[in-house]
Amino acid sequence: MKARAGKRVAVAGGTGLVGRYVVEELVAAGREPVVLSRSRGVDLVAGGAGLDAALDGVDVVVDVSNVTTMSARKSVAFFDAVGRNLLDAGERAGVRHHVALSIVGIDRVGLGYYRGKLRQEDVVRGGPVPWTVLRATQFHEFAEQTLERVPKPFAVVPRMRTQPIAAREVAQHLVKLATGPAQGMAPDLAGPRVEQLVDMVRRLLRVRGERRVVVPVRMPGAVGAAMTGDGQLPVGGGARGRQTFEEWLARDVTRGGRPSVRGG
């Protein structure tokens, strides 16, 4: 027998950075989260194995799945497959609302990874399930993710302006959207302040007491111009987070050690 409608919410990528927060927020809201990940017997990419059973009784799907790549081909293939598998299985299960997390500026900055996110949005928009897409800016944790891509002693950091937001605040907003009606493209979600990524990385290194040679790099051509300009800043009057990057450093790094940015 299926659970009462509205109680079960599936989270694709529920073991990742944002996904773990989404699961916590769902529990706090009195919902029953269903984590969709390989570790739970669900393959979101290869034919959607395990999805039909996992979505039994699920009313809403929140997709925060992710792939680590800068390749447009790999990004498009991943988000196309995951999006189609989730939507097709969702239709079979009677899911009433599909919520996907996207990124502010993907239509203005021509990065390879962003092409996959654009494909994801197209798949969701053309799918059989009522939908909401939330574009959010980079998380505060993006500074550490940037560091992890380059071995010590260097830190190659792209020059870019961003308006970073706490990952937990993104999760809270996703849960709010998930428990309401589908609304199509939601207003952009961003943090309270505009920051320079190079400066964020330097402040993170200083707080961690880590010595690395920071090498700022401007991406070439139109991509670099968009990243150093307003290309990744929010458009319109959407919601804004409360926690600043400085406050995140003080609470999550200084007091709690290195933040965890991994997940699957």
PDB file of C-alpha atoms in Angstrom:
ATOM      1  CA  MET A   1       0.000   0.000   0.000  1.00  0.00           C
ATOM      2  CA  LYS A   2       1.279   3.441  -0.844  1.00  0.00           C
ATOM      3  CA  ALA A   3       2.086   5.924   1.895  1.00  0.00           C
ATOM      4  CA  ARG A   4      -0.219   8.892   2.392  1.00  0.00           C
ATOM      5  CA  ALA A   5       0.252  11.429  -0.382  1.00  0.00           C
ATOM      6  CA  GLY A   6       2.568  14.275   0.463  1.00  0.00           C
ATOM      7  CA  LYS A   7       4.577  12.488   3.163  1.00  0.00           C
ATOM      8  CA  ARG A   8       7.253  10.703   1.129  1.00  0.00           C
ATOM      9  CA  VAL A   9       9.762  12.873  -0.743  1.00  0.00           C
ATOM     10  CA  ALA A  10      12.522  11.291  -2.820  1.00  0.00           C
ATOM     11  CA  VAL A  11      15.920  13.008  -2.886  1.00  0.00           C
ATOM     12  CA  ALA A  12      18.133  12.195  -5.869  1.00  0.00           C
ATOM     13  CA  GLY A  13      21.703  12.717  -4.724  1.00  0.00           C
ATOM     14  CA  GLY A  14      20.603  12.608  -1.087  1.00  0.00           C
ATOM     15  CA  THR A  15      24.066  11.623   0.172  1.00  0.00           C
ATOM     16  CA  GLY A  16      25.791  14.685  -1.349  1.00  0.00           C
ATOM     17  CA  LEU A  17      26.505  18.098   0.144  1.00  0.00           C
ATOM     18  CA  VAL A  18      23.090  19.681  -0.440  1.00  0.00           C
ATOM     19  CA  GLY A  19      21.282  16.353  -0.454  1.00  0.00           C
ATOM     20  CA  ARG A  20      22.179  15.581   3.156  1.00  0.00           C
ATOM     21  CA  TYR A  21      20.799  18.952   4.232  1.00  0.00           C
ATOM     22  CA  VAL A  22      17.625  18.380   2.196  1.00  0.00           C
ATOM     23  CA  VAL A  23      17.108  15.062   3.983  1.00  0.00           C
ATOM     24  CA  GLU A  24      17.581  16.726   7.385  1.00  0.00           C
ATOM     25  CA  GLU A  25      15.172  19.533   6.522  1.00  0.00           C
ATOM     26  CA  LEU A  26      12.543  17.088   5.283  1.00  0.00           C
ATOM     27  CA  VAL A  27      12.700  15.161   8.533  1.00  0.00           C
ATOM     28  CA  ALA A  28      12.365  18.411  10.481  1.00  0.00           C
ATOM     29  CA  ALA A  29       9.303  19.256   8.361  1.00  0.00           C
ATOM     30  CA  GLY A  30       7.661  15.941   9.222  1.00  0.00           C
ATOM     31  CA  ARG A  31       8.253  14.334   5.834  1.00  0.00           C
ATOM     32  CA  GLU A  32       9.696  10.926   5.043  1.00  0.00           C
ATOM     33  CA  PRO A  33      12.802  11.303   2.841  1.00  0.00           C
ATOM     34  CA  VAL A  34      13.665   8.540   0.385  1.00  0.00           C
ATOM     35  CA  VAL A  35      17.322   8.761  -0.645  1.00  0.00           C
ATOM     36  CA  LEU A  36      18.009   7.847  -4.279  1.00  0.00           C
ATOM     37  CA  SER A  37      21.665   6.902  -4.694  1.00  0.00           C
ATOM     38  CA  ARG A  38      23.846   3.978  -5.715  1.00  0.00           C
ATOM     39  CA  SER A  39      24.515   3.201  -2.063  1.00  0.00           C
ATOM     40  CA  ARG A  40      20.754   2.693  -1.616  1.00  0.00           C
ATOM     41  CA  GLY A  41      20.417   0.401  -4.628  1.00  0.00           C
ATOM     42  CA  VAL A  42      19.293   3.019  -7.152  1.00  0.00           C
ATOM     43  CA  ASP A  43      21.253   3.746 -10.325  1.00  0.00           C
ATOM     44  CA  LEU A  44      20.083   7.123 -11.590  1.00  0.00           C
ATOM     45  CA  VAL A  45      22.114   6.890 -14.798  1.00  0.00           C
ATOM     46  CA  ALA A  46      22.148   3.347 -16.204  1.00  0.00           C
ATOM     47  CA  GLY A  47      18.504   2.839 -17.059  1.00  0.00           C
ATOM     48  CA  GLY A  48      17.271   4.000 -13.684  1.00  0.00           C
ATOM     49  CA  ALA A  49      17.648   0.596 -12.037  1.00  0.00           C
ATOM     50  CA  GLY A  50      15.770   0.452  -8.726  1.00  0.00           C
ATOM     51  CA  LEU A  51      13.862   3.694  -9.328  1.00  0.00           C
ATOM     52  CA  ASP A  52      10.378   2.212  -9.696  1.00  0.00           C
ATOM     53  CA  ALA A  53      10.562   0.456  -6.349  1.00  0.00           C
ATOM     54  CA  ALA A  54      12.135   3.464  -4.622  1.00  0.00           C
ATOM     55  CA  LEU A  55       9.436   5.859  -5.882  1.00  0.00           C
ATOM     56  CA  ASP A  56       6.505   3.752  -4.691  1.00  0.00           C
ATOM     57  CA  GLY A  57       4.303   6.084  -2.657  1.00  0.00           C
ATOM     58  CA  VAL A  58       6.502   9.118  -3.363  1.00  0.00           C
ATOM     59  CA  ASP A  59       4.664  12.378  -3.993  1.00  0.00           C
ATOM     60  CA  VAL A  60       7.591  14.708  -4.743  1.00  0.00           C
ATOM     61  CA  VAL A  61      11.092  14.241  -6.191  1.00  0.00           C
ATOM     62  CA  VAL A  62      13.902  16.681  -5.372  1.00  0.00           C
ATOM     63  CA  ASP A  63      16.845  16.296  -7.747  1.00  0.00           C
ATOM     64  CA  VAL A  64      20.168  17.516  -6.348  1.00  0.00           C
ATOM     65  CA  SER A  65      22.255  14.856  -8.105  1.00  0.00           C
ATOM     66  CA  ASN A  66      25.612  15.934  -9.477  1.00  0.00           C
ATOM     67  CA  VAL A  67      28.646  14.860 -11.480  1.00  0.00           C
ATOM     68  CA  THR A  68      32.177  16.222 -11.090  1.00  0.00           C
ATOM     69  CA  THR A  69      33.402  17.146 -14.560  1.00  0.00           C
ATOM     70  CA  MET A  70      34.300  20.115 -16.720  1.00  0.00           C
ATOM     71  CA  SER A  71      33.516  18.163 -19.891  1.00  0.00           C
ATOM     72  CA  ALA A  72      30.395  19.308 -21.716  1.00  0.00           C
ATOM     73  CA  ARG A  73      29.922  15.829 -23.199  1.00  0.00           C
ATOM     74  CA  LYS A  74      30.034  14.059 -19.839  1.00  0.00           C
ATOM     75  CA  SER A  75      27.907  16.696 -18.135  1.00  0.00           C
ATOM     76  CA  VAL A  76      25.204  16.619 -20.815  1.00  0.00           C
ATOM     77  CA  ALA A  77      25.152  12.816 -20.842  1.00  0.00           C
ATOM     78  CA  PHE A  78      24.794  12.623 -17.055  1.00  0.00           C
ATOM     79  CA  PHE A  79      22.082  15.235 -16.564  1.00  0.00           C
ATOM     80  CA  ASP A  80      20.137  14.088 -19.610  1.00  0.00           C
ATOM     81  CA  ALA A  81      20.071  10.478 -18.399  1.00  0.00           C
ATOM     82  CA  VAL A  82      19.280  11.280 -14.774  1.00  0.00           C
ATOM     83  CA  GLY A  83      16.578  13.776 -15.677  1.00  0.00           C
ATOM     84  CA  ARG A  84      14.818  11.435 -18.093  1.00  0.00           C
ATOM     85  CA  ASN A  85      15.043   8.441 -15.769  1.00  0.00           C
ATOM     86  CA  LEU A  86      13.638  10.383 -12.820  1.00  0.00           C
ATOM     87  CA  LEU A  87      10.807  11.931 -14.808  1.00  0.00           C
ATOM     88  CA  ASP A  88       9.793   8.710 -16.556  1.00  0.00           C
ATOM     89  CA  ALA A  89       9.802   6.756 -13.303  1.00  0.00           C
ATOM     90  CA  GLY A  90       8.047   9.639 -11.584  1.00  0.00           C
ATOM     91  CA  GLU A  91       5.240   9.568 -14.124  1.00  0.00           C
ATOM     92  CA  ARG A  92       4.783   5.830 -13.613  1.00  0.00           C
ATOM     93  CA  ALA A  93       4.705   6.312  -9.838  1.00  0.00           C
ATOM     94  CA  GLY A  94       2.230   9.201  -9.938  1.00  0.00           C
ATOM     95  CA  VAL A  95       4.689  11.812  -8.654  1.00  0.00           C
ATOM     96  CA  ARG A  96       2.946  15.200  -8.634  1.00  0.00           C
ATOM     97  CA  HIS A  97       5.945  17.551  -8.388  1.00  0.00           C
ATOM     98  CA  HIS A  98       9.545  17.364  -9.632  1.00  0.00           C
ATOM     99  CA  VAL A  99      11.980  19.923  -8.156  1.00  0.00           C
ATOM    100  CA  ALA A 100      15.452  20.356  -9.685  1.00  0.00           C
ATOM    101  CA  LEU A 101      18.373  22.401  -8.406  1.00  0.00           C
ATOM    102  CA  SER A 102      20.221  24.385 -11.076  1.00  0.00           C
ATOM    103  CA  ILE A 103      22.781  27.209 -11.109  1.00  0.00           C
ATOM    104  CA  VAL A 104      22.460  30.952 -11.598  1.00  0.00           C
ATOM    105  CA  GLY A 105      24.057  32.136 -14.833  1.00  0.00           C
ATOM    106  CA  ILE A 106      24.269  28.867 -16.765  1.00  0.00           C
ATOM    107  CA  ASP A 107      22.663  30.560 -19.755  1.00  0.00           C
ATOM    108  CA  ARG A 108      25.180  33.428 -19.629  1.00  0.00           C
ATOM    109  CA  VAL A 109      28.471  31.604 -18.936  1.00  0.00           C
ATOM    110  CA  GLY A 110      29.568  29.024 -21.510  1.00  0.00           C
ATOM    111  CA  LEU A 111      31.279  26.475 -19.272  1.00  0.00           C
ATOM    112  CA  GLY A 112      31.137  22.827 -20.335  1.00  0.00           C
ATOM    113  CA  TYR A 113      29.564  21.715 -17.066  1.00  0.00           C
ATOM    114  CA  TYR A 114      26.863  24.345 -17.441  1.00  0.00           C
ATOM    115  CA  ARG A 115      25.775  22.847 -20.752  1.00  0.00           C
ATOM    116  CA  GLY A 116      24.752  19.758 -18.824  1.00  0.00           C
ATOM    117  CA  LYS A 117      22.708  21.839 -16.406  1.00  0.00           C
ATOM    118  CA  LEU A 118      20.992  23.559 -19.310  1.00  0.00           C
ATOM    119  CA  ARG A 119      20.143  20.131 -20.735  1.00  0.00           C
ATOM    120  CA  GLN A 120      18.744  19.132 -17.350  1.00  0.00           C
ATOM    121  CA  GLU A 121      16.481  22.183 -17.345  1.00  0.00           C
ATOM    122  CA  ASP A 122      15.299  21.397 -20.883  1.00  0.00           C
ATOM    123  CA  VAL A 123      14.517  17.790 -19.950  1.00  0.00           C
ATOM    124  CA  VAL A 124      12.574  18.854 -16.857  1.00  0.00           C
ATOM    125  CA  ARG A 125      10.701  21.558 -18.764  1.00  0.00           C
ATOM    126  CA  GLY A 126       9.624  19.077 -21.429  1.00  0.00           C
ATOM    127  CA  GLY A 127       8.902  16.208 -19.060  1.00  0.00           C
ATOM    128  CA  PRO A 128       5.600  14.629 -18.016  1.00  0.00           C
ATOM    129  CA  VAL A 129       5.644  15.743 -14.357  1.00  0.00           C
ATOM    130  CA  PRO A 130       4.730  19.235 -13.038  1.00  0.00           C
ATOM    131  CA  TRP A 131       8.011  20.914 -12.212  1.00  0.00           C
ATOM    132  CA  THR A 132       9.964  23.619 -10.424  1.00  0.00           C
ATOM    133  CA  VAL A 133      13.565  24.578 -11.209  1.00  0.00           C
ATOM    134  CA  LEU A 134      15.529  26.601  -8.659  1.00  0.00           C
ATOM    135  CA  ARG A 135      18.701  28.304  -9.804  1.00  0.00           C
ATOM    136  CA  ALA A 136      21.055  29.055  -6.900  1.00  0.00           C
ATOM    137  CA  THR A 137      24.459  30.700  -6.785  1.00  0.00           C
ATOM    138  CA  GLN A 138      27.631  28.878  -5.708  1.00  0.00           C
ATOM    139  CA  PHE A 139      27.741  27.594  -2.143  1.00  0.00           C
ATOM    140  CA  HIS A 140      30.187  28.856   0.464  1.00  0.00           C
ATOM    141  CA  GLU A 141      31.832  25.425   0.153  1.00  0.00           C
ATOM    142  CA  PHE A 142      32.745  26.233  -3.457  1.00  0.00           C
ATOM    143  CA  ALA A 143      35.988  27.804  -2.226  1.00  0.00           C
ATOM    144  CA  GLU A 144      37.148  24.483  -0.811  1.00  0.00           C
ATOM    145  CA  GLN A 145      35.919  22.559  -3.828  1.00  0.00           C
ATOM    146  CA  THR A 146      38.127  24.826  -5.938  1.00  0.00           C
ATOM    147  CA  LEU A 147      41.131  24.022  -3.743  1.00  0.00           C
ATOM    148  CA  GLU A 148      40.530  20.289  -3.992  1.00  0.00           C
ATOM    149  CA  ARG A 149      40.878  20.325  -7.777  1.00  0.00           C
ATOM    150  CA  VAL A 150      44.557  21.340  -7.701  1.00  0.00           C
ATOM    151  CA  PRO A 151      47.352  19.527  -5.799  1.00  0.00           C
ATOM    152  CA  LYS A 152      49.488  21.444  -3.318  1.00  0.00           C
ATOM    153  CA  PRO A 153      51.420  23.698  -3.143  1.00  0.00           C
ATOM    154  CA  PHE A 154      49.391  25.629  -5.730  1.00  0.00           C
ATOM    155  CA  ALA A 155      45.821  26.864  -5.762  1.00  0.00           C
ATOM    156  CA  VAL A 156      44.722  27.774  -9.272  1.00  0.00           C
ATOM    157  CA  VAL A 157      41.568  29.859  -8.869  1.00  0.00           C
ATOM    158  CA  PRO A 158      39.437  31.296 -11.667  1.00  0.00           C
ATOM    159  CA  ARG A 159      38.671  34.977 -11.439  1.00  0.00           C
ATOM    160  CA  MET A 160      34.939  35.268 -10.914  1.00  0.00           C
ATOM    161  CA  ARG A 161      32.308  37.222  -9.051  1.00  0.00           C
ATOM    162  CA  THR A 162      29.713  35.261  -7.156  1.00  0.00           C
ATOM    163  CA  GLN A 163      27.096  35.827  -4.479  1.00  0.00           C
ATOM    164  CA  PRO A 164      27.649  32.660  -2.418  1.00  0.00           C
ATOM    165  CA  ILE A 165      25.013  31.093  -0.214  1.00  0.00           C
ATOM    166  CA  ALA A 166      25.022  28.531   2.587  1.00  0.00           C
ATOM    167  CA  ALA A 167      24.225  25.032   1.296  1.00  0.00           C
ATOM    168  CA  ARG A 168      21.829  24.512   4.192  1.00  0.00           C
ATOM    169  CA  GLU A 169      19.856  27.600   3.198  1.00  0.00           C
ATOM    170  CA  VAL A 170      19.569  26.224  -0.341  1.00  0.00           C
ATOM    171  CA  ALA A 171      18.227  22.978   1.117  1.00  0.00           C
ATOM    172  CA  GLN A 172      15.684  24.855   3.217  1.00  0.00           C
ATOM    173  CA  HIS A 173      14.459  26.713   0.137  1.00  0.00           C
ATOM    174  CA  LEU A 174      14.224  23.500  -1.888  1.00  0.00           C
ATOM    175  CA  VAL A 175      12.097  21.866   0.804  1.00  0.00           C
ATOM    176  CA  LYS A 176       9.831  24.894   0.894  1.00  0.00           C
ATOM    177  CA  LEU A 177       9.372  24.658  -2.865  1.00  0.00           C
ATOM    178  CA  ALA A 178       8.896  20.897  -2.745  1.00  0.00           C
ATOM    179  CA  THR A 179       6.064  21.141  -0.255  1.00  0.00           C
ATOM    180  CA  GLY A 180       4.200  23.670  -2.390  1.00  0.00           C
ATOM    181  CA  PRO A 181       2.730  23.614  -5.901  1.00  0.00           C
ATOM    182  CA  ALA A 182       4.865  23.399  -9.032  1.00  0.00           C
ATOM    183  CA  GLN A 183       5.807  26.872 -10.274  1.00  0.00           C
ATOM    184  CA  GLY A 184       8.134  26.392 -13.249  1.00  0.00           C
ATOM    185  CA  MET A 185      11.234  28.584 -13.054  1.00  0.00           C
ATOM    186  CA  ALA A 186      11.520  29.876  -9.488  1.00  0.00           C
ATOM    187  CA  PRO A 187      13.216  33.227  -8.797  1.00  0.00           C
ATOM    188  CA  ASP A 188      17.002  33.050  -8.434  1.00  0.00           C
ATOM    189  CA  LEU A 189      18.326  32.229  -4.963  1.00  0.00           C
ATOM    190  CA  ALA A 190      21.583  33.852  -3.802  1.00  0.00           C
ATOM    191  CA  GLY A 191      23.559  34.766  -0.720  1.00  0.00           C
ATOM    192  CA  PRO A 192      23.649  38.173   0.966  1.00  0.00           C
ATOM    193  CA  ARG A 193      26.887  39.547  -0.526  1.00  0.00           C
ATOM    194  CA  VAL A 194      28.862  39.609  -3.765  1.00  0.00           C
ATOM    195  CA  GLU A 195      32.328  38.084  -3.336  1.00  0.00           C
ATOM    196  CA  GLN A 196      35.428  37.477  -5.429  1.00  0.00           C
ATOM    197  CA  LEU A 197      36.285  33.761  -5.551  1.00  0.00           C
ATOM    198  CA  VAL A 198      40.041  34.443  -5.338  1.00  0.00           C
ATOM    199  CA  ASP A 199      39.471  36.411  -2.140  1.00  0.00           C
ATOM    200  CA  MET A 200      37.235  33.648  -0.735  1.00  0.00           C
ATOM    201  CA  VAL A 201      39.950  31.054  -1.316  1.00  0.00           C
ATOM    202  CA  ARG A 202      42.624  33.228   0.321  1.00  0.00           C
ATOM    203  CA  ARG A 203      40.429  33.775   3.389  1.00  0.00           C
ATOM    204  CA  LEU A 204      39.700  30.058   3.633  1.00  0.00           C
ATOM    205  CA  LEU A 205      43.408  29.219   3.485  1.00  0.00           C
ATOM    206  CA  ARG A 206      44.154  31.817   6.150  1.00  0.00           C
ATOM    207  CA  VAL A 207      41.498  30.431   8.504  1.00  0.00           C
ATOM    208  CA  ARG A 208      42.773  26.885   7.969  1.00  0.00           C
ATOM    209  CA  GLY A 209      46.371  27.960   8.541  1.00  0.00           C
ATOM    210  CA  GLU A 210      47.372  26.449   5.213  1.00  0.00           C
ATOM    211  CA  ARG A 211      50.110  27.829   2.993  1.00  0.00           C
ATOM    212  CA  ARG A 212      49.491  27.550  -0.737  1.00  0.00           C
ATOM    213  CA  VAL A 213      50.456  29.666  -3.715  1.00  0.00           C
ATOM    214  CA  VAL A 214      47.225  31.199  -5.009  1.00  0.00           C
ATOM    215  CA  VAL A 215      47.326  31.608  -8.783  1.00  0.00           C
ATOM    216  CA  PRO A 216      44.372  33.677 -10.091  1.00  0.00           C
ATOM    217  CA  VAL A 217      43.443  32.771 -13.659  1.00  0.00           C
ATOM    218  CA  ARG A 218      41.048  34.605 -15.952  1.00  0.00           C
ATOM    219  CA  MET A 219      39.160  32.287 -18.274  1.00  0.00           C
ATOM    220  CA  PRO A 220      39.588  33.274 -21.940  1.00  0.00           C
ATOM    221  CA  GLY A 221      37.130  35.098 -24.159  1.00  0.00           C
ATOM    222  CA  ALA A 222      33.448  35.544 -23.467  1.00  0.00           C
ATOM    223  CA  VAL A 223      33.471  32.999 -20.639  1.00  0.00           C
ATOM    224  CA  GLY A 224      36.073  34.977 -18.717  1.00  0.00           C
ATOM    225  CA  ALA A 225      34.258  38.247 -19.330  1.00  0.00           C
ATOM    226  CA  ALA A 226      31.000  36.780 -18.024  1.00  0.00           C
ATOM    227  CA  MET A 227      32.655  35.245 -14.952  1.00  0.00           C
ATOM    228  CA  THR A 228      34.444  38.439 -13.949  1.00  0.00           C
ATOM    229  CA  GLY A 229      31.349  40.498 -14.699  1.00  0.00           C
ATOM    230  CA  ASP A 230      27.741  39.853 -13.718  1.00  0.00           C
ATOM    231  CA  GLY A 231      27.305  36.528 -15.502  1.00  0.00           C
ATOM    232  CA  GLN A 232      26.948  34.466 -12.327  1.00  0.00           C
ATOM    233  CA  LEU A 233      25.064  36.985 -10.225  1.00  0.00           C
ATOM    234  CA  PRO A 234      21.312  36.661  -9.591  1.00  0.00           C
ATOM    235  CA  VAL A 235      18.734  38.306 -11.808  1.00  0.00           C
ATOM    236  CA  GLY A 236      15.559  39.803 -10.370  1.00  0.00           C
ATOM    237  CA  GLY A 237      14.250  39.971  -6.842  1.00  0.00           C
ATOM    238  CA  GLY A 238      14.470  36.393  -5.607  1.00  0.00           C
ATOM    239  CA  ALA A 239      15.140  35.295  -2.036  1.00  0.00           C
ATOM    240  CA  ARG A 240      18.504  35.996  -0.410  1.00  0.00           C
ATOM    241  CA  GLY A 241      20.268  33.897   2.209  1.00  0.00           C
ATOM    242  CA  ARG A 242      21.287  35.272   5.581  1.00  0.00           C
ATOM    243  CA  GLN A 243      24.665  33.687   6.328  1.00  0.00           C
ATOM    244  CA  THR A 244      27.659  35.509   4.857  1.00  0.00           C
ATOM    245  CA  PHE A 245      30.829  33.759   3.724  1.00  0.00           C
ATOM    246  CA  GLU A 246      32.664  35.295   6.687  1.00  0.00           C
ATOM    247  CA  GLU A 247      30.072  33.898   9.093  1.00  0.00           C
ATOM    248  CA  TRP A 248      30.325  30.494   7.430  1.00  0.00           C
ATOM    249  CA  LEU A 249      34.116  30.536   7.870  1.00  0.00           C
ATOM    250  CA  ALA A 250      33.721  31.364  11.561  1.00  0.00           C
ATOM    251  CA  ARG A 251      31.077  28.738  12.271  1.00  0.00           C
ATOM    252  CA  ASP A 252      31.814  25.850   9.928  1.00  0.00           C
ATOM    253  CA  VAL A 253      35.579  26.091   9.482  1.00  0.00           C
ATOM    254  CA  THR A 254      37.098  27.842  12.506  1.00  0.00           C
ATOM    255  CA  ARG A 255      34.940  26.039  15.065  1.00  0.00           C
ATOM    256  CA  GLY A 256      34.061  22.837  13.293  1.00  0.00           C
ATOM    257  CA  GLY A 257      37.168  22.000  11.301  1.00  0.00           C
ATOM    258  CA  ARG A 258      37.220  21.535   7.557  1.00  0.00           C
ATOM    259  CA  PRO A 259      33.761  21.461   6.003  1.00  0.00           C
ATOM    260  CA  SER A 260      32.728  18.279   4.231  1.00  0.00           C
ATOM    261  CA  VAL A 261      32.080  18.909   0.559  1.00  0.00           C
ATOM    262  CA  ARG A 262      32.091  15.325  -0.689  1.00  0.00           C
ATOM    263  CA  GLY A 263      29.141  13.105  -1.269  1.00  0.00           C
ATOM    264  CA  GLY A 264      27.572  10.805  -3.809  1.00  0.00           C
TER     265      GLY A 264
END
